[in-house]
Amino acid sequence: MDVVLEVLDTLFLDRVWATVLPASTATACLAAVQHAAAAAVASIRGGTATAGNATFSSMRELPTGVRYQYHPSTQYLQLQPSEWAYLSAWPRDHVLRQAISLYLITWLFGLLIYLVCASLSYVFIFDKTAFAHPRFLKHQVRQEIRQAMEAVPIMSALTVPFFVAEVRGYTKLYDRLDQGPGWAYTYLQFPLFIAFTDFCIYWIHRGLHLPVLYRRLHKAHHKWIMPTPYASHAFHPVDGFVQSIPYHVFPLLFPLQKFAYIALFVFINVWTVFIHDGEYVSNSPIINGAACHTMHHLYFHYNYGQFTTLWDRLGGSYRHPSEELFGRETKLSLKETERQLHVMETVSKAGGGNGNDHDRDRDHDRRYALGGYQARDKTKIS
């Protein structure tokens, strides 16, 4: 995130901070002159020193009196700061400035990815015949978006300490390829990241289905029995944050290239939308696609995995999606819907629904609604 932070500081955040928390004129002039002098000295001695993270400069490395010295966050992209970088009482390396900037970036950028990806998926991919399913709630899309909009700011706040640690050099993120473990790791870091996070999220997700945690945290996400892409981020904020922890722990334990880290951050958000889009294109025994995840929303105690089915198979929680889900004419047919409702009722009676009286009342209402569904939509989707 130090690369993202440097780019946005240069584009507009320096100006924002200089306006919100301006430095005194004398302090700003002194900082600018001392920065120029320090840069000149470094150039004479053989070039500007590089730092692990551009947005953090250790005070003990700078000449006396210099409050901030620019180091590029990456050798692949260097943006010389403008005069605005020296006109704030909080320079770029001020920890509270970094934390607040990273919070806003995480919140707004995360929300942008969610709304863009979920909307594109909803418009071009999501099968709208799901609206006729008896488990699809009234005004569900609106509810999903509202829940996500309420959750993302809190999840972002909980995530900020990880990003601050990364920006201030406490992770194993690296920039140049020669700083990594070797050329082969340039490619191996991606499957290693997927394997590590898939393993961790499986056990976290399964733990969230323990009754004491489910009722308080995870139940909010299982309100969406037939989810749309907008359900992808519609979590209780603590639930969403806990499931994201492995993504941030990985660079604390393993080397990871900075741009790979950014790419994986985007990929994770896109994947989360993908497994909620209701388009069952992957009938793979390995990939935990939308069909597998739909089994989880329908039947609760199956398919906890995030990317693969490996840990579900080893943990005895794998349920293969029915073949009917992979046919456009059969996935929402009356026969398949009745079968799903029957299995759901069986699971609920066996105590596997993680529900309470409200869930049972809602189930009753939906089973009652099935009669109207049969009469109204039989010709359309059977």
Short mmCIF file of C-alpha atoms in Angstrom, two decimals:
data_model
loop_
_atom_site.label_atom_id
_atom_site.label_comp_id
_atom_site.label_asym_id
_atom_site.label_seq_id
_atom_site.Cartn_x
_atom_site.Cartn_y
_atom_site.Cartn_z
CA MET A 1 0.00 0.00 0.00
CA ASP A 2 2.98 2.35 0.22
CA VAL A 3 2.97 2.60 -3.60
CA VAL A 4 -0.72 3.50 -3.63
CA LEU A 5 -0.23 5.96 -0.79
CA GLU A 6 2.69 7.68 -2.55
CA VAL A 7 0.74 8.03 -5.79
CA LEU A 8 -2.30 9.50 -4.05
CA ASP A 9 -0.16 11.75 -1.87
CA THR A 10 1.42 13.16 -5.01
CA LEU A 11 -1.87 13.52 -6.88
CA PHE A 12 -3.95 15.22 -4.20
CA LEU A 13 -3.44 14.12 -0.59
CA ASP A 14 -0.39 16.37 -0.06
CA ARG A 15 -2.54 19.35 -0.97
CA VAL A 16 -5.39 18.12 1.25
CA TRP A 17 -3.15 17.70 4.28
CA ALA A 18 -1.42 21.03 3.67
CA THR A 19 -4.85 22.67 3.62
CA VAL A 20 -6.30 20.83 6.61
CA LEU A 21 -3.16 20.96 8.80
CA PRO A 22 -0.89 23.64 7.39
CA ALA A 23 2.64 24.11 8.70
CA SER A 24 3.90 27.53 9.69
CA THR A 25 5.58 29.48 6.90
CA ALA A 26 8.98 29.32 8.52
CA THR A 27 8.72 25.60 9.18
CA ALA A 28 7.60 24.87 5.63
CA CYS A 29 10.43 26.91 4.08
CA LEU A 30 13.01 25.32 6.37
CA ALA A 31 11.79 21.81 5.58
CA ALA A 32 11.87 22.46 1.85
CA VAL A 33 15.40 23.91 1.95
CA GLN A 34 16.71 21.13 4.19
CA HIS A 35 15.13 18.48 1.98
CA ALA A 36 16.79 19.96 -1.11
CA ALA A 37 20.13 20.12 0.69
CA ALA A 38 19.84 16.53 1.93
CA ALA A 39 18.94 15.33 -1.57
CA ALA A 40 21.94 17.16 -3.03
CA VAL A 41 24.30 15.65 -0.43
CA ALA A 42 22.93 12.18 -1.10
CA SER A 43 23.38 12.69 -4.83
CA ILE A 44 27.00 13.76 -4.38
CA ARG A 45 27.69 10.69 -2.22
CA GLY A 46 26.44 8.35 -4.90
CA GLY A 47 22.71 8.72 -5.26
CA THR A 48 19.59 8.96 -3.21
CA ALA A 49 19.40 6.29 -0.54
CA THR A 50 16.61 3.84 -0.98
CA ALA A 51 14.24 2.80 1.78
CA GLY A 52 12.07 -0.24 2.21
CA ASN A 53 8.97 1.98 2.13
CA ALA A 54 8.87 5.47 0.65
CA THR A 55 6.32 6.82 3.09
CA PHE A 56 8.43 6.08 6.15
CA SER A 57 11.81 7.67 6.79
CA SER A 58 13.59 6.73 9.98
CA MET A 59 14.45 9.91 11.86
CA ARG A 60 17.84 8.58 12.86
CA GLU A 61 18.81 8.32 9.18
CA LEU A 62 18.23 12.02 8.48
CA PRO A 63 20.42 15.06 9.21
CA THR A 64 19.51 16.99 12.35
CA GLY A 65 16.47 19.20 11.80
CA VAL A 66 15.14 17.45 8.71
CA ARG A 67 11.57 16.30 9.37
CA TYR A 68 10.91 14.41 6.16
CA GLN A 69 12.96 13.11 3.28
CA TYR A 70 11.48 11.59 0.16
CA HIS A 71 12.37 8.06 -0.88
CA PRO A 72 10.50 6.40 -3.75
CA SER A 73 8.32 3.51 -2.69
CA THR A 74 9.32 1.56 -5.78
CA GLN A 75 12.14 1.66 -8.30
CA TYR A 76 9.60 1.10 -11.06
CA LEU A 77 7.68 4.34 -10.47
CA GLN A 78 9.15 7.56 -9.06
CA LEU A 79 7.02 10.63 -8.49
CA GLN A 80 8.90 13.64 -7.20
CA PRO A 81 6.77 15.34 -4.55
CA SER A 82 5.56 18.86 -5.16
CA GLU A 83 5.94 21.73 -2.71
CA TRP A 84 2.66 20.64 -1.09
CA ALA A 85 4.49 17.69 0.45
CA TYR A 86 6.33 20.11 2.77
CA LEU A 87 3.48 22.43 3.65
CA SER A 88 1.63 20.31 6.22
CA ALA A 89 2.26 20.11 9.94
CA TRP A 90 1.95 16.36 9.43
CA PRO A 91 4.53 15.26 6.83
CA ARG A 92 4.09 12.13 4.79
CA ASP A 93 5.81 9.94 7.36
CA HIS A 94 3.55 11.04 10.26
CA VAL A 95 1.90 7.87 11.53
CA LEU A 96 -1.52 9.42 12.19
CA ARG A 97 -1.55 10.97 8.72
CA GLN A 98 -0.66 7.61 7.23
CA ALA A 99 -3.36 5.84 9.23
CA ILE A 100 -6.09 8.32 8.27
CA SER A 101 -5.04 8.38 4.61
CA LEU A 102 -4.92 4.59 4.46
CA TYR A 103 -8.34 4.36 6.09
CA LEU A 104 -9.89 6.64 3.48
CA ILE A 105 -8.12 4.82 0.66
CA THR A 106 -9.17 1.39 1.93
CA TRP A 107 -12.76 2.48 2.51
CA LEU A 108 -13.32 4.38 -0.74
CA PHE A 109 -11.21 2.17 -3.00
CA GLY A 110 -12.75 -1.00 -1.49
CA LEU A 111 -16.22 0.44 -1.94
CA LEU A 112 -15.43 1.38 -5.55
CA ILE A 113 -14.21 -2.14 -6.38
CA TYR A 114 -17.29 -3.63 -4.70
CA LEU A 115 -19.83 -1.40 -6.46
CA VAL A 116 -18.19 -1.61 -9.88
CA CYS A 117 -17.58 -5.38 -9.87
CA ALA A 118 -20.89 -6.27 -8.24
CA SER A 119 -22.83 -3.97 -10.59
CA LEU A 120 -21.13 -5.33 -13.71
CA SER A 121 -21.77 -8.87 -12.53
CA TYR A 122 -25.37 -8.06 -11.63
CA VAL A 123 -26.11 -6.45 -15.00
CA PHE A 124 -24.26 -8.81 -17.32
CA ILE A 125 -23.93 -12.14 -15.49
CA PHE A 126 -26.44 -12.63 -12.67
CA ASP A 127 -29.46 -14.69 -13.68
CA LYS A 128 -32.50 -12.56 -12.84
CA THR A 129 -34.80 -15.58 -12.75
CA ALA A 130 -33.43 -16.07 -9.23
CA PHE A 131 -35.92 -13.38 -8.18
CA ALA A 132 -38.65 -16.02 -8.47
CA HIS A 133 -36.95 -18.35 -6.00
CA PRO A 134 -39.00 -18.59 -2.78
CA ARG A 135 -35.88 -17.90 -0.72
CA PHE A 136 -35.17 -14.62 -2.48
CA LEU A 137 -36.15 -11.82 -0.10
CA LYS A 138 -38.26 -8.81 -0.86
CA HIS A 139 -36.02 -5.82 -1.63
CA GLN A 140 -33.02 -8.13 -1.18
CA VAL A 141 -30.66 -6.26 -3.49
CA ARG A 142 -31.32 -3.01 -1.65
CA GLN A 143 -30.73 -4.73 1.68
CA GLU A 144 -27.47 -6.31 0.49
CA ILE A 145 -26.10 -2.97 -0.71
CA ARG A 146 -27.10 -1.22 2.49
CA GLN A 147 -25.48 -3.86 4.66
CA ALA A 148 -22.26 -3.69 2.60
CA MET A 149 -22.22 0.12 2.73
CA GLU A 150 -22.51 -0.04 6.52
CA ALA A 151 -19.89 -2.78 6.89
CA VAL A 152 -17.10 -1.59 4.59
CA PRO A 153 -16.16 1.56 6.60
CA ILE A 154 -15.81 -0.49 9.80
CA MET A 155 -13.93 -3.31 8.09
CA SER A 156 -11.58 -0.68 6.64
CA ALA A 157 -10.91 0.78 10.07
CA LEU A 158 -10.08 -2.66 11.45
CA THR A 159 -7.75 -3.32 8.51
CA VAL A 160 -5.76 -0.08 8.79
CA PRO A 161 -3.24 -1.35 11.42
CA PHE A 162 -2.07 -4.00 8.95
CA PHE A 163 -1.58 -1.41 6.20
CA VAL A 164 0.22 0.98 8.55
CA ALA A 165 2.57 -1.86 9.55
CA GLU A 166 3.24 -2.52 5.87
CA VAL A 167 3.89 1.12 5.04
CA ARG A 168 6.23 1.51 8.01
CA GLY A 169 8.34 -1.46 7.04
CA TYR A 170 7.19 -4.25 9.37
CA THR A 171 6.31 -6.77 6.66
CA LYS A 172 8.29 -8.84 4.17
CA LEU A 173 7.06 -6.93 1.13
CA TYR A 174 9.82 -6.25 -1.37
CA ASP A 175 10.15 -4.12 -4.48
CA ARG A 176 12.79 -5.26 -6.97
CA LEU A 177 12.90 -8.88 -8.03
CA ASP A 178 16.51 -9.20 -6.86
CA GLN A 179 15.28 -8.38 -3.34
CA GLY A 180 13.07 -11.47 -3.31
CA PRO A 181 13.97 -15.10 -2.63
CA GLY A 182 14.74 -15.78 -6.29
CA TRP A 183 13.30 -15.64 -9.78
CA ALA A 184 11.19 -18.77 -9.27
CA TYR A 185 9.47 -17.17 -6.27
CA THR A 186 8.20 -14.42 -8.56
CA TYR A 187 5.73 -17.03 -9.82
CA LEU A 188 5.47 -19.25 -6.74
CA GLN A 189 4.28 -16.41 -4.49
CA PHE A 190 0.85 -16.49 -6.13
CA PRO A 191 -0.05 -20.17 -5.53
CA LEU A 192 1.58 -19.93 -2.10
CA PHE A 193 -0.66 -16.99 -1.23
CA ILE A 194 -3.75 -18.83 -2.49
CA ALA A 195 -2.84 -22.03 -0.59
CA PHE A 196 -2.10 -20.20 2.68
CA THR A 197 -5.21 -18.04 2.65
CA ASP A 198 -7.45 -20.88 1.47
CA PHE A 199 -6.32 -23.04 4.40
CA CYS A 200 -6.74 -20.26 6.98
CA ILE A 201 -10.10 -19.01 5.72
CA TYR A 202 -11.50 -22.53 5.68
CA TRP A 203 -10.92 -22.90 9.42
CA ILE A 204 -11.95 -19.33 10.23
CA HIS A 205 -15.15 -19.75 8.22
CA ARG A 206 -15.89 -23.09 9.79
CA GLY A 207 -15.30 -21.58 13.23
CA LEU A 208 -17.76 -18.80 12.45
CA HIS A 209 -20.43 -21.47 12.11
CA LEU A 210 -20.09 -22.40 15.77
CA PRO A 211 -23.44 -21.36 17.28
CA VAL A 212 -22.01 -18.75 19.65
CA LEU A 213 -20.15 -17.00 16.79
CA TYR A 214 -22.72 -17.64 14.09
CA ARG A 215 -25.54 -15.87 15.89
CA ARG A 216 -23.43 -12.83 16.73
CA LEU A 217 -21.35 -12.47 13.56
CA HIS A 218 -21.91 -14.72 10.57
CA LYS A 219 -25.68 -14.99 10.53
CA ALA A 220 -26.01 -11.57 8.90
CA HIS A 221 -24.34 -12.90 5.74
CA HIS A 222 -26.51 -16.03 5.66
CA LYS A 223 -29.61 -13.92 5.47
CA TRP A 224 -29.00 -14.14 1.73
CA ILE A 225 -30.06 -17.72 0.90
CA MET A 226 -30.03 -16.95 -2.82
CA PRO A 227 -27.33 -14.26 -2.95
CA THR A 228 -26.72 -11.73 -5.66
CA PRO A 229 -23.30 -10.24 -6.43
CA TYR A 230 -24.12 -7.44 -4.00
CA ALA A 231 -24.11 -9.98 -1.15
CA SER A 232 -20.36 -10.46 -1.65
CA HIS A 233 -19.47 -7.74 0.88
CA ALA A 234 -22.73 -7.78 2.85
CA PHE A 235 -21.23 -9.02 6.14
CA HIS A 236 -21.25 -8.10 9.75
CA PRO A 237 -18.09 -5.92 9.72
CA VAL A 238 -16.25 -8.05 12.29
CA ASP A 239 -17.10 -11.18 10.31
CA GLY A 240 -15.76 -9.66 7.10
CA PHE A 241 -12.60 -8.45 8.82
CA VAL A 242 -11.86 -11.77 10.54
CA GLN A 243 -12.12 -13.63 7.23
CA SER A 244 -9.71 -11.14 5.65
CA ILE A 245 -6.99 -11.52 8.31
CA PRO A 246 -5.05 -14.26 6.42
CA TYR A 247 -4.57 -11.89 3.48
CA HIS A 248 -2.77 -9.41 5.73
CA VAL A 249 -0.89 -11.98 7.81
CA PHE A 250 0.69 -13.53 4.72
CA PRO A 251 3.17 -10.67 4.04
CA LEU A 252 4.09 -10.67 7.72
CA LEU A 253 5.25 -14.27 7.38
CA PHE A 254 6.28 -14.65 3.72
CA PRO A 255 7.96 -12.43 1.13
CA LEU A 256 5.57 -10.81 -1.33
CA GLN A 257 6.29 -8.38 -4.14
CA LYS A 258 4.58 -5.00 -3.67
CA PHE A 259 2.70 -4.93 -6.96
CA ALA A 260 1.68 -8.56 -6.50
CA TYR A 261 0.21 -7.51 -3.15
CA ILE A 262 -1.91 -4.81 -4.80
CA ALA A 263 -2.99 -7.16 -7.60
CA LEU A 264 -4.00 -9.84 -5.09
CA PHE A 265 -5.99 -7.28 -3.08
CA VAL A 266 -8.03 -6.51 -6.21
CA PHE A 267 -8.28 -10.20 -7.15
CA ILE A 268 -9.68 -11.14 -3.74
CA ASN A 269 -12.46 -8.57 -4.02
CA VAL A 270 -13.32 -9.68 -7.55
CA TRP A 271 -13.30 -13.35 -6.52
CA THR A 272 -15.65 -12.61 -3.62
CA VAL A 273 -18.12 -11.15 -6.11
CA PHE A 274 -17.57 -14.07 -8.49
CA ILE A 275 -18.62 -16.75 -5.99
CA HIS A 276 -21.85 -14.88 -5.30
CA ASP A 277 -22.87 -14.16 -8.90
CA GLY A 278 -25.14 -17.20 -9.35
CA GLU A 279 -23.59 -18.11 -12.71
CA TYR A 280 -22.48 -21.69 -12.24
CA VAL A 281 -19.86 -21.98 -14.95
CA SER A 282 -17.31 -23.97 -12.94
CA ASN A 283 -18.14 -27.61 -12.34
CA SER A 284 -14.59 -28.31 -11.24
CA PRO A 285 -13.85 -30.77 -8.44
CA ILE A 286 -11.02 -28.46 -7.35
CA ILE A 287 -12.26 -24.87 -7.71
CA ASN A 288 -14.69 -23.55 -5.13
CA GLY A 289 -16.80 -21.58 -7.58
CA ALA A 290 -20.22 -19.99 -7.39
CA ALA A 291 -22.05 -23.32 -7.46
CA CYS A 292 -20.09 -24.65 -4.49
CA HIS A 293 -20.64 -21.45 -2.56
CA THR A 294 -24.35 -21.55 -3.33
CA MET A 295 -24.41 -24.96 -1.64
CA HIS A 296 -22.97 -23.23 1.41
CA HIS A 297 -25.65 -20.54 1.46
CA LEU A 298 -28.38 -23.12 0.98
CA TYR A 299 -27.23 -25.82 3.38
CA PHE A 300 -24.94 -23.96 5.82
CA HIS A 301 -22.51 -26.70 6.89
CA TYR A 302 -20.83 -27.41 3.56
CA ASN A 303 -18.19 -25.84 1.34
CA TYR A 304 -16.45 -23.42 3.69
CA GLY A 305 -13.47 -23.01 1.38
CA GLN A 306 -12.62 -19.76 -0.38
CA PHE A 307 -10.70 -20.79 -3.50
CA THR A 308 -10.54 -24.59 -3.59
CA THR A 309 -12.45 -27.59 -2.32
CA LEU A 310 -9.31 -29.21 -0.84
CA TRP A 311 -9.91 -28.48 2.84
CA ASP A 312 -13.63 -29.22 2.58
CA ARG A 313 -12.76 -32.63 1.20
CA LEU A 314 -10.18 -33.28 3.91
CA GLY A 315 -12.46 -31.86 6.60
CA GLY A 316 -15.50 -33.87 5.53
CA SER A 317 -17.56 -30.76 4.68
CA TYR A 318 -17.59 -30.95 0.89
CA ARG A 319 -20.91 -31.15 -0.94
CA HIS A 320 -20.84 -31.43 -4.69
CA PRO A 321 -23.32 -29.13 -6.44
CA SER A 322 -26.20 -30.89 -8.13
CA GLU A 323 -25.85 -31.29 -11.88
CA GLU A 324 -29.05 -29.31 -12.42
CA LEU A 325 -27.29 -26.12 -11.33
CA PHE A 326 -25.11 -26.16 -14.44
CA GLY A 327 -28.00 -26.08 -16.89
CA ARG A 328 -29.62 -22.72 -17.59
CA GLU A 329 -33.03 -24.37 -17.98
CA THR A 330 -32.75 -26.56 -14.91
CA LYS A 331 -30.87 -24.59 -12.25
CA LEU A 332 -33.98 -22.68 -11.19
CA SER A 333 -36.55 -25.20 -12.31
CA LEU A 334 -39.46 -26.11 -10.08
CA LYS A 335 -38.01 -29.59 -9.51
CA GLU A 336 -34.61 -28.27 -8.43
CA THR A 337 -36.16 -25.60 -6.20
CA GLU A 338 -38.38 -28.14 -4.46
CA ARG A 339 -35.39 -30.40 -3.94
CA GLN A 340 -33.40 -27.53 -2.39
CA LEU A 341 -36.24 -26.64 -0.04
CA HIS A 342 -36.57 -30.27 1.02
CA VAL A 343 -32.86 -30.55 1.79
CA MET A 344 -32.91 -27.24 3.65
CA GLU A 345 -35.82 -28.40 5.77
CA THR A 346 -34.02 -31.65 6.52
CA VAL A 347 -30.87 -29.78 7.53
CA SER A 348 -32.88 -27.40 9.71
CA LYS A 349 -34.64 -30.27 11.52
CA ALA A 350 -31.27 -31.91 12.10
CA GLY A 351 -30.06 -28.74 13.81
CA GLY A 352 -27.78 -27.74 10.98
CA GLY A 353 -29.39 -24.45 10.06
CA ASN A 354 -27.77 -22.42 12.81
CA GLY A 355 -31.13 -20.74 13.13
CA ASN A 356 -33.47 -19.51 15.84
CA ASP A 357 -37.20 -18.86 16.08
CA HIS A 358 -36.96 -16.01 13.61
CA ASP A 359 -35.32 -18.30 11.05
CA ARG A 360 -37.98 -20.95 11.52
CA ASP A 361 -40.76 -18.38 11.11
CA ARG A 362 -39.11 -17.07 7.98
CA ASP A 363 -38.75 -20.62 6.65
CA HIS A 364 -42.44 -21.17 7.26
CA ASP A 365 -43.32 -18.00 5.37
CA ARG A 366 -41.18 -19.03 2.43
CA ARG A 367 -42.55 -22.55 2.31
CA TYR A 368 -46.01 -21.01 2.34
CA ALA A 369 -44.97 -18.74 -0.53
CA LEU A 370 -43.89 -21.75 -2.58
CA GLY A 371 -47.50 -22.42 -3.47
CA GLY A 372 -47.75 -19.06 -5.21
CA TYR A 373 -44.34 -19.62 -6.78
CA GLN A 374 -45.50 -22.88 -8.31
CA ALA A 375 -48.65 -21.41 -9.79
CA ARG A 376 -47.09 -18.14 -10.92
CA ASP A 377 -43.78 -19.24 -12.38
CA LYS A 378 -44.11 -22.87 -13.35
CA THR A 379 -44.40 -22.10 -17.03
CA LYS A 380 -41.49 -19.64 -16.87
CA ILE A 381 -38.80 -21.64 -15.14
CA SER A 382 -39.88 -25.29 -15.00
#
